[in-house]
PDB file of C-alpha atoms in Angstrom:
ATOM      1  CA  MET M  14     108.613  80.846  99.156  1.00  0.00           C
ATOM      2  CA  VAL M  15     106.985  84.247  99.549  1.00  0.00           C
ATOM      3  CA  ARG M  16     110.228  86.110  98.877  1.00  0.00           C
ATOM      4  CA  ASN M  17     110.538  84.426  95.501  1.00  0.00           C
ATOM      5  CA  SER M  18     106.878  85.123  94.744  1.00  0.00           C
ATOM      6  CA  ARG M  19     107.243  88.893  94.836  1.00  0.00           C
ATOM      7  CA  GLU M  20     108.007  89.347  91.141  1.00  0.00           C
ATOM      8  CA  ALA M  21     105.379  86.814  90.089  1.00  0.00           C
ATOM      9  CA  PHE M  22     102.608  88.494  92.068  1.00  0.00           C
ATOM     10  CA  LYS M  23     103.460  92.210  91.987  1.00  0.00           C
ATOM     11  CA  VAL M  24     101.311  92.655  88.875  1.00  0.00           C
ATOM     12  CA  TYR M  25      98.247  92.108  91.082  1.00  0.00           C
ATOM     13  CA  GLY M  26      97.882  95.627  92.396  1.00  0.00           C
ATOM     14  CA  ASN M  27     101.422  95.895  93.778  1.00  0.00           C
ATOM     15  CA  VAL M  28     100.146  94.400  96.995  1.00  0.00           C
ATOM     16  CA  PHE M  29     103.559  93.276  98.127  1.00  0.00           C
ATOM     17  CA  ASP M  30     105.051  96.364  99.697  1.00  0.00           C
ATOM     18  CA  ALA M  31     108.074  95.770 101.931  1.00  0.00           C
ATOM     19  CA  PHE M  32     106.021  95.739 105.138  1.00  0.00           C
ATOM     20  CA  THR M  33     103.502  93.226 103.776  1.00  0.00           C
ATOM     21  CA  LEU M  34     106.310  90.987 102.547  1.00  0.00           C
ATOM     22  CA  ARG M  35     107.713  90.899 106.090  1.00  0.00           C
ATOM     23  CA  VAL M  36     104.272  90.025 107.475  1.00  0.00           C
ATOM     24  CA  LEU M  37     103.813  87.238 104.911  1.00  0.00           C
ATOM     25  CA  ASN M  38     107.249  85.854 105.721  1.00  0.00           C
ATOM     26  CA  GLN M  39     106.455  85.868 109.448  1.00  0.00           C
ATOM     27  CA  LEU M  40     103.260  83.913 108.830  1.00  0.00           C
ATOM     28  CA  ARG M  41     105.094  81.486 106.574  1.00  0.00           C
ATOM     29  CA  ASP M  42     107.853  81.020 109.155  1.00  0.00           C
ATOM     30  CA  LYS M  43     105.201  80.226 111.765  1.00  0.00           C
ATOM     31  CA  GLY M  44     103.863  77.515 109.476  1.00  0.00           C
ATOM     32  CA  VAL M  45     100.519  79.206 108.837  1.00  0.00           C
ATOM     33  CA  PHE M  46     100.968  78.646 105.108  1.00  0.00           C
ATOM     34  CA  VAL M  47     103.713  77.355 102.829  1.00  0.00           C
ATOM     35  CA  ASP M  48     103.410  79.359  99.617  1.00  0.00           C
ATOM     36  CA  LEU M  49     101.004  81.587  97.753  1.00  0.00           C
ATOM     37  CA  LYS M  50      99.397  80.020  94.688  1.00  0.00           C
ATOM     38  CA  SER M  51      97.098  82.253  92.663  1.00  0.00           C
ATOM     39  CA  PRO M  52      94.857  85.302  93.006  1.00  0.00           C
ATOM     40  CA  VAL M  53      91.174  84.776  93.744  1.00  0.00           C
ATOM     41  CA  PHE M  54      90.147  88.424  93.876  1.00  0.00           C
ATOM     42  CA  VAL M  55      91.945  91.718  93.313  1.00  0.00           C
ATOM     43  CA  GLY M  56      90.079  94.659  94.812  1.00  0.00           C
ATOM     44  CA  LYS M  57      90.568  98.296  95.686  1.00  0.00           C
ATOM     45  CA  GLU M  58      91.315  97.596  99.345  1.00  0.00           C
ATOM     46  CA  SER M  59      92.322  93.951  99.555  1.00  0.00           C
ATOM     47  CA  ASN M  60      93.749  91.166  97.449  1.00  0.00           C
ATOM     48  CA  VAL M  61      92.820  87.532  98.052  1.00  0.00           C
ATOM     49  CA  PHE M  62      95.031  84.562  97.182  1.00  0.00           C
ATOM     50  CA  THR M  63      94.911  80.826  97.529  1.00  0.00           C
ATOM     51  CA  ALA M  64      97.890  79.344  99.357  1.00  0.00           C
ATOM     52  CA  THR M  65      99.230  75.943 100.228  1.00  0.00           C
ATOM     53  CA  SER M  66      99.561  74.827 103.831  1.00  0.00           C
ATOM     54  CA  ARG M  67     100.533  71.639 105.620  1.00  0.00           C
ATOM     55  CA  ASN M  68      96.817  70.894 106.045  1.00  0.00           C
ATOM     56  CA  GLY M  69      95.729  71.729 102.514  1.00  0.00           C
ATOM     57  CA  GLU M  70      94.642  74.898 100.755  1.00  0.00           C
ATOM     58  CA  VAL M  71      93.932  78.135 102.641  1.00  0.00           C
ATOM     59  CA  ILE M  72      92.927  81.667 101.673  1.00  0.00           C
ATOM     60  CA  VAL M  73      95.225  84.636 102.332  1.00  0.00           C
ATOM     61  CA  LYS M  74      93.552  88.031 102.373  1.00  0.00           C
ATOM     62  CA  ILE M  75      95.880  91.035 102.250  1.00  0.00           C
ATOM     63  CA  TYR M  76      94.631  94.547 102.998  1.00  0.00           C
ATOM     64  CA  ARG M  77      96.525  97.053 100.907  1.00  0.00           C
ATOM     65  CA  LEU M  78      98.113  99.668 103.142  1.00  0.00           C
ATOM     66  CA  GLU M  79      98.288 102.467 100.600  1.00  0.00           C
ATOM     67  CA  SER M  80      94.845 102.233  99.000  1.00  0.00           C
ATOM     68  CA  CYS M  81      92.458 101.331 101.823  1.00  0.00           C
ATOM     69  CA  ASP M  82      89.760 103.898 102.535  1.00  0.00           C
ATOM     70  CA  PHE M  83      90.606 104.193 106.202  1.00  0.00           C
ATOM     71  CA  ASN M  84      88.077 107.010 106.725  1.00  0.00           C
ATOM     72  CA  ARG M  85      85.279 104.621 105.690  1.00  0.00           C
ATOM     73  CA  MET M  86      86.804 101.945 107.917  1.00  0.00           C
ATOM     74  CA  TYR M  87      86.889 104.345 110.849  1.00  0.00           C
ATOM     75  CA  ASP M  88      83.212 105.241 110.344  1.00  0.00           C
ATOM     76  CA  TYR M  89      82.339 101.555 110.888  1.00  0.00           C
ATOM     77  CA  ILE M  90      84.805 100.809 113.643  1.00  0.00           C
ATOM     78  CA  LYS M  91      84.507 103.900 115.858  1.00  0.00           C
ATOM     79  CA  TYR M  92      81.281 102.631 117.490  1.00  0.00           C
ATOM     80  CA  ASP M  93      82.716  99.193 118.233  1.00  0.00           C
ATOM     81  CA  GLU M  94      83.445  98.927 121.961  1.00  0.00           C
ATOM     82  CA  ARG M  95      86.354  96.603 121.205  1.00  0.00           C
ATOM     83  CA  TYR M  96      88.149  99.422 119.371  1.00  0.00           C
ATOM     84  CA  LYS M  97      87.258 102.528 121.362  1.00  0.00           C
ATOM     85  CA  TYR M  98      90.962 103.173 121.892  1.00  0.00           C
ATOM     86  CA  LEU M  99      91.582 103.810 118.194  1.00  0.00           C
ATOM     87  CA  ARG M 100      92.408 107.195 116.807  1.00  0.00           C
ATOM     88  CA  LYS M 101      92.450 108.118 113.128  1.00  0.00           C
ATOM     89  CA  ASN M 102      95.833 106.590 112.442  1.00  0.00           C
ATOM     90  CA  HIS M 103      95.939 105.028 108.973  1.00  0.00           C
ATOM     91  CA  ARG M 104      97.863 101.829 109.701  1.00  0.00           C
ATOM     92  CA  ARG M 105      96.378 101.177 113.126  1.00  0.00           C
ATOM     93  CA  ILE M 106      92.874 101.370 111.663  1.00  0.00           C
ATOM     94  CA  ILE M 107      93.748  98.921 108.871  1.00  0.00           C
ATOM     95  CA  PHE M 108      95.333  96.513 111.368  1.00  0.00           C
ATOM     96  CA  ALA M 109      92.271  96.771 113.621  1.00  0.00           C
ATOM     97  CA  TRP M 110      90.000  96.294 110.592  1.00  0.00           C
ATOM     98  CA  THR M 111      91.804  93.065 109.703  1.00  0.00           C
ATOM     99  CA  LYS M 112      91.700  91.770 113.276  1.00  0.00           C
ATOM    100  CA  ARG M 113      88.040  92.753 113.504  1.00  0.00           C
ATOM    101  CA  GLU M 114      87.213  90.510 110.547  1.00  0.00           C
ATOM    102  CA  TYR M 115      89.060  87.653 112.259  1.00  0.00           C
ATOM    103  CA  ARG M 116      87.114  88.154 115.502  1.00  0.00           C
ATOM    104  CA  ASN M 117      83.777  88.606 113.742  1.00  0.00           C
ATOM    105  CA  LEU M 118      84.250  85.299 111.919  1.00  0.00           C
ATOM    106  CA  PHE M 119      84.568  83.567 115.291  1.00  0.00           C
ATOM    107  CA  ILE M 120      81.366  85.241 116.512  1.00  0.00           C
ATOM    108  CA  ALA M 121      79.545  84.152 113.363  1.00  0.00           C
ATOM    109  CA  ARG M 122      80.761  80.565 113.809  1.00  0.00           C
ATOM    110  CA  GLU M 123      79.610  80.576 117.424  1.00  0.00           C
ATOM    111  CA  ALA M 124      76.216  81.769 116.208  1.00  0.00           C
ATOM    112  CA  GLY M 125      75.926  78.769 113.887  1.00  0.00           C
ATOM    113  CA  VAL M 126      76.485  80.710 110.672  1.00  0.00           C
ATOM    114  CA  ARG M 127      78.565  78.947 108.046  1.00  0.00           C
ATOM    115  CA  VAL M 128      81.658  81.054 107.416  1.00  0.00           C
ATOM    116  CA  PRO M 129      85.293  80.293 106.573  1.00  0.00           C
ATOM    117  CA  THR M 130      87.169  79.170 109.672  1.00  0.00           C
ATOM    118  CA  PRO M 131      89.592  81.923 110.755  1.00  0.00           C
ATOM    119  CA  ILE M 132      93.115  80.544 111.011  1.00  0.00           C
ATOM    120  CA  SER M 133      95.481  83.424 111.728  1.00  0.00           C
ATOM    121  CA  VAL M 134      95.791  87.195 111.579  1.00  0.00           C
ATOM    122  CA  LEU M 135      98.813  89.478 111.653  1.00  0.00           C
ATOM    123  CA  HIS M 136      98.658  93.212 110.992  1.00  0.00           C
ATOM    124  CA  ASN M 137      97.097  93.581 107.507  1.00  0.00           C
ATOM    125  CA  VAL M 138      97.006  89.871 106.578  1.00  0.00           C
ATOM    126  CA  LEU M 139      94.215  87.416 107.366  1.00  0.00           C
ATOM    127  CA  VAL M 140      94.393  83.655 106.752  1.00  0.00           C
ATOM    128  CA  ILE M 141      91.144  81.677 106.599  1.00  0.00           C
ATOM    129  CA  GLU M 142      89.732  78.355 105.475  1.00  0.00           C
ATOM    130  CA  SER M 143      89.300  77.743 101.764  1.00  0.00           C
ATOM    131  CA  ILE M 144      85.675  76.829 100.986  1.00  0.00           C
ATOM    132  CA  ARG M 145      85.699  74.332  98.149  1.00  0.00           C
ATOM    133  CA  ASP M 146      84.357  71.058  96.891  1.00  0.00           C
ATOM    134  CA  SER M 147      86.161  70.089  93.699  1.00  0.00           C
ATOM    135  CA  VAL M 148      86.665  73.809  93.003  1.00  0.00           C
ATOM    136  CA  LEU M 149      86.533  76.997  95.040  1.00  0.00           C
ATOM    137  CA  ALA M 150      82.962  77.794  96.059  1.00  0.00           C
ATOM    138  CA  PRO M 151      81.741  80.554  93.723  1.00  0.00           C
ATOM    139  CA  MET M 152      80.156  83.824  94.758  1.00  0.00           C
ATOM    140  CA  LEU M 153      76.384  83.644  94.698  1.00  0.00           C
ATOM    141  CA  LYS M 154      76.335  86.249  91.915  1.00  0.00           C
ATOM    142  CA  ASP M 155      78.299  83.829  89.735  1.00  0.00           C
ATOM    143  CA  GLN M 156      76.245  80.705  90.450  1.00  0.00           C
ATOM    144  CA  ASN M 157      72.520  80.973  91.014  1.00  0.00           C
ATOM    145  CA  PRO M 158      71.041  78.403  93.398  1.00  0.00           C
ATOM    146  CA  ALA M 159      68.941  75.618  91.927  1.00  0.00           C
ATOM    147  CA  ASP M 160      66.195  76.436  94.449  1.00  0.00           C
ATOM    148  CA  PRO M 161      66.397  80.210  95.068  1.00  0.00           C
ATOM    149  CA  LYS M 162      63.501  80.275  97.560  1.00  0.00           C
ATOM    150  CA  GLN M 163      65.092  77.624  99.756  1.00  0.00           C
ATOM    151  CA  PHE M 164      68.494  79.283  99.494  1.00  0.00           C
ATOM    152  CA  LEU M 165      67.008  82.630 100.547  1.00  0.00           C
ATOM    153  CA  ALA M 166      65.385  80.980 103.567  1.00  0.00           C
ATOM    154  CA  LYS M 167      68.829  79.756 104.674  1.00  0.00           C
ATOM    155  CA  VAL M 168      70.307  83.237 104.192  1.00  0.00           C
ATOM    156  CA  VAL M 169      67.574  84.748 106.392  1.00  0.00           C
ATOM    157  CA  ILE M 170      68.237  82.137 109.097  1.00  0.00           C
ATOM    158  CA  PHE M 171      71.919  83.090 109.090  1.00  0.00           C
ATOM    159  CA  MET M 172      71.053  86.788 109.330  1.00  0.00           C
ATOM    160  CA  ARG M 173      68.812  86.044 112.307  1.00  0.00           C
ATOM    161  CA  LYS M 174      71.540  84.005 114.008  1.00  0.00           C
ATOM    162  CA  LEU M 175      73.972  86.898 113.581  1.00  0.00           C
ATOM    163  CA  PHE M 176      71.425  89.333 114.982  1.00  0.00           C
ATOM    164  CA  ARG M 177      70.961  87.164 118.067  1.00  0.00           C
ATOM    165  CA  LYS M 178      74.702  87.531 118.601  1.00  0.00           C
ATOM    166  CA  LYS M 179      74.164  91.312 118.288  1.00  0.00           C
ATOM    167  CA  LEU M 180      75.988  91.424 114.952  1.00  0.00           C
ATOM    168  CA  VAL M 181      74.958  92.769 111.549  1.00  0.00           C
ATOM    169  CA  HIS M 182      76.988  91.813 108.474  1.00  0.00           C
ATOM    170  CA  GLY M 183      76.717  95.292 106.953  1.00  0.00           C
ATOM    171  CA  ASP M 184      77.663  94.450 103.365  1.00  0.00           C
ATOM    172  CA  LEU M 185      75.606  91.413 102.426  1.00  0.00           C
ATOM    173  CA  SER M 186      75.046  90.796  98.718  1.00  0.00           C
ATOM    174  CA  GLY M 187      75.663  88.288  95.970  1.00  0.00           C
ATOM    175  CA  PHE M 188      79.345  89.210  96.242  1.00  0.00           C
ATOM    176  CA  ASN M 189      79.667  88.287  99.936  1.00  0.00           C
ATOM    177  CA  ILE M 190      77.685  85.055  99.963  1.00  0.00           C
ATOM    178  CA  LEU M 191      79.220  81.906  98.512  1.00  0.00           C
ATOM    179  CA  ASN M 192      77.170  79.109  96.977  1.00  0.00           C
ATOM    180  CA  SER M 193      78.749  75.985  98.422  1.00  0.00           C
ATOM    181  CA  GLY M 194      76.822  72.934  97.277  1.00  0.00           C
ATOM    182  CA  GLU M 195      73.524  74.846  97.322  1.00  0.00           C
ATOM    183  CA  ASN M 196      74.236  76.173 100.827  1.00  0.00           C
ATOM    184  CA  PRO M 197      75.166  79.768 101.690  1.00  0.00           C
ATOM    185  CA  VAL M 198      78.506  80.705 103.206  1.00  0.00           C
ATOM    186  CA  PHE M 199      78.883  84.294 104.444  1.00  0.00           C
ATOM    187  CA  ILE M 200      82.254  85.974 103.825  1.00  0.00           C
ATOM    188  CA  ASP M 201      83.883  89.411 104.258  1.00  0.00           C
ATOM    189  CA  PHE M 202      83.131  90.301 107.874  1.00  0.00           C
ATOM    190  CA  SER M 203      85.457  93.260 108.383  1.00  0.00           C
ATOM    191  CA  GLN M 204      82.594  95.794 108.239  1.00  0.00           C
ATOM    192  CA  ALA M 205      80.246  93.640 110.366  1.00  0.00           C
ATOM    193  CA  THR M 206      79.028  95.827 113.199  1.00  0.00           C
ATOM    194  CA  THR M 207      77.546  95.334 116.644  1.00  0.00           C
ATOM    195  CA  LEU M 208      74.098  96.596 117.569  1.00  0.00           C
ATOM    196  CA  GLU M 209      75.828  99.306 119.618  1.00  0.00           C
ATOM    197  CA  ASN M 210      76.441 101.109 116.344  1.00  0.00           C
ATOM    198  CA  PRO M 211      73.639 103.688 115.942  1.00  0.00           C
ATOM    199  CA  ARG M 212      73.487 102.799 112.236  1.00  0.00           C
ATOM    200  CA  ALA M 213      73.259  99.027 112.812  1.00  0.00           C
ATOM    201  CA  TYR M 214      69.580  98.794 111.881  1.00  0.00           C
ATOM    202  CA  GLU M 215      70.209 100.941 108.816  1.00  0.00           C
ATOM    203  CA  TYR M 216      72.924  98.500 107.734  1.00  0.00           C
ATOM    204  CA  LEU M 217      70.638  95.546 108.411  1.00  0.00           C
ATOM    205  CA  LYS M 218      67.893  97.038 106.239  1.00  0.00           C
ATOM    206  CA  ARG M 219      70.463  97.648 103.515  1.00  0.00           C
ATOM    207  CA  ASP M 220      71.597  94.014 103.744  1.00  0.00           C
ATOM    208  CA  ILE M 221      68.015  92.835 103.409  1.00  0.00           C
ATOM    209  CA  LYS M 222      67.371  95.156 100.472  1.00  0.00           C
ATOM    210  CA  ASN M 223      70.482  93.933  98.640  1.00  0.00           C
ATOM    211  CA  VAL M 224      69.557  90.306  99.229  1.00  0.00           C
ATOM    212  CA  CYS M 225      65.995  90.901  98.043  1.00  0.00           C
ATOM    213  CA  VAL M 226      67.136  92.715  94.903  1.00  0.00           C
ATOM    214  CA  PHE M 227      69.201  89.650  94.012  1.00  0.00           C
ATOM    215  CA  PHE M 228      66.520  87.056  94.703  1.00  0.00           C
ATOM    216  CA  LYS M 229      63.709  89.024  93.086  1.00  0.00           C
ATOM    217  CA  LYS M 230      65.662  88.746  89.845  1.00  0.00           C
ATOM    218  CA  LEU M 231      65.397  84.972  90.293  1.00  0.00           C
ATOM    219  CA  GLY M 232      61.626  85.178  90.660  1.00  0.00           C
ATOM    220  CA  VAL M 233      61.412  84.916  94.461  1.00  0.00           C
ATOM    221  CA  ASP M 234      58.761  86.933  96.296  1.00  0.00           C
ATOM    222  CA  CYS M 235      61.036  88.780  98.720  1.00  0.00           C
ATOM    223  CA  ASP M 236      59.288  91.028 101.254  1.00  0.00           C
ATOM    224  CA  GLU M 237      61.875  93.273 102.933  1.00  0.00           C
ATOM    225  CA  ASP M 238      59.659  94.243 105.886  1.00  0.00           C
ATOM    226  CA  LYS M 239      58.727  90.622 106.547  1.00  0.00           C
ATOM    227  CA  ILE M 240      62.370  89.536 106.508  1.00  0.00           C
ATOM    228  CA  PHE M 241      63.338  92.414 108.808  1.00  0.00           C
ATOM    229  CA  GLY M 242      60.741  91.177 111.286  1.00  0.00           C
ATOM    230  CA  GLU M 243      61.956  87.588 110.993  1.00  0.00           C
ATOM    231  CA  VAL M 244      65.547  88.634 111.611  1.00  0.00           C
ATOM    232  CA  THR M 245      64.907  90.964 114.552  1.00  0.00           C
ATOM    233  CA  ASN M 246      62.121  89.136 116.448  1.00  0.00           C
TER     234      ASN M 246
END
């Protein structure tokens, strides 16, 4: 049970403040998951855990209320028409940020991009599908593809599909792409922005640059301008 997990997990960034514990218990009581298992990632703004559920393993992502850079979050979210009502209130921005990731994952799925299936969201906690074969799918930075050129081509296709849905990932890199059986899976969509954002094309170019930096190290001829044209045309 989550209540009994507090002592076992508090070492991971003290993520379990009283409010978050209540949120986790609400999700557990709704049957979204049964119990937390182990940490996958401990970051400055969010902690990610595996969890058991009645349908198998899921991922629980918890945004940390006291350490999130809500000013940075607001800079991304203030141009999003879905969140025009927001003011610079710390908790409301974090809750909107979490819900935004949930909604953006649905948009990406509708676009035909492989992403974790969103399962549930409540305040600062997001529950999504666990991407695994025999083990959790690794970040691309931790497992190079056997055929980097082919893998890059799939990444560009996904970027183009997002663009056609008027969405830019905004933080694409070897950290936010999983290598699942030699196929890319995009993750971490909280900062994904619509084309209404005046900096959307800047973020897209940054995504392309980051992707090219990674694949050039693997010997792939990665032309940023060419990819930008492929994504936007």
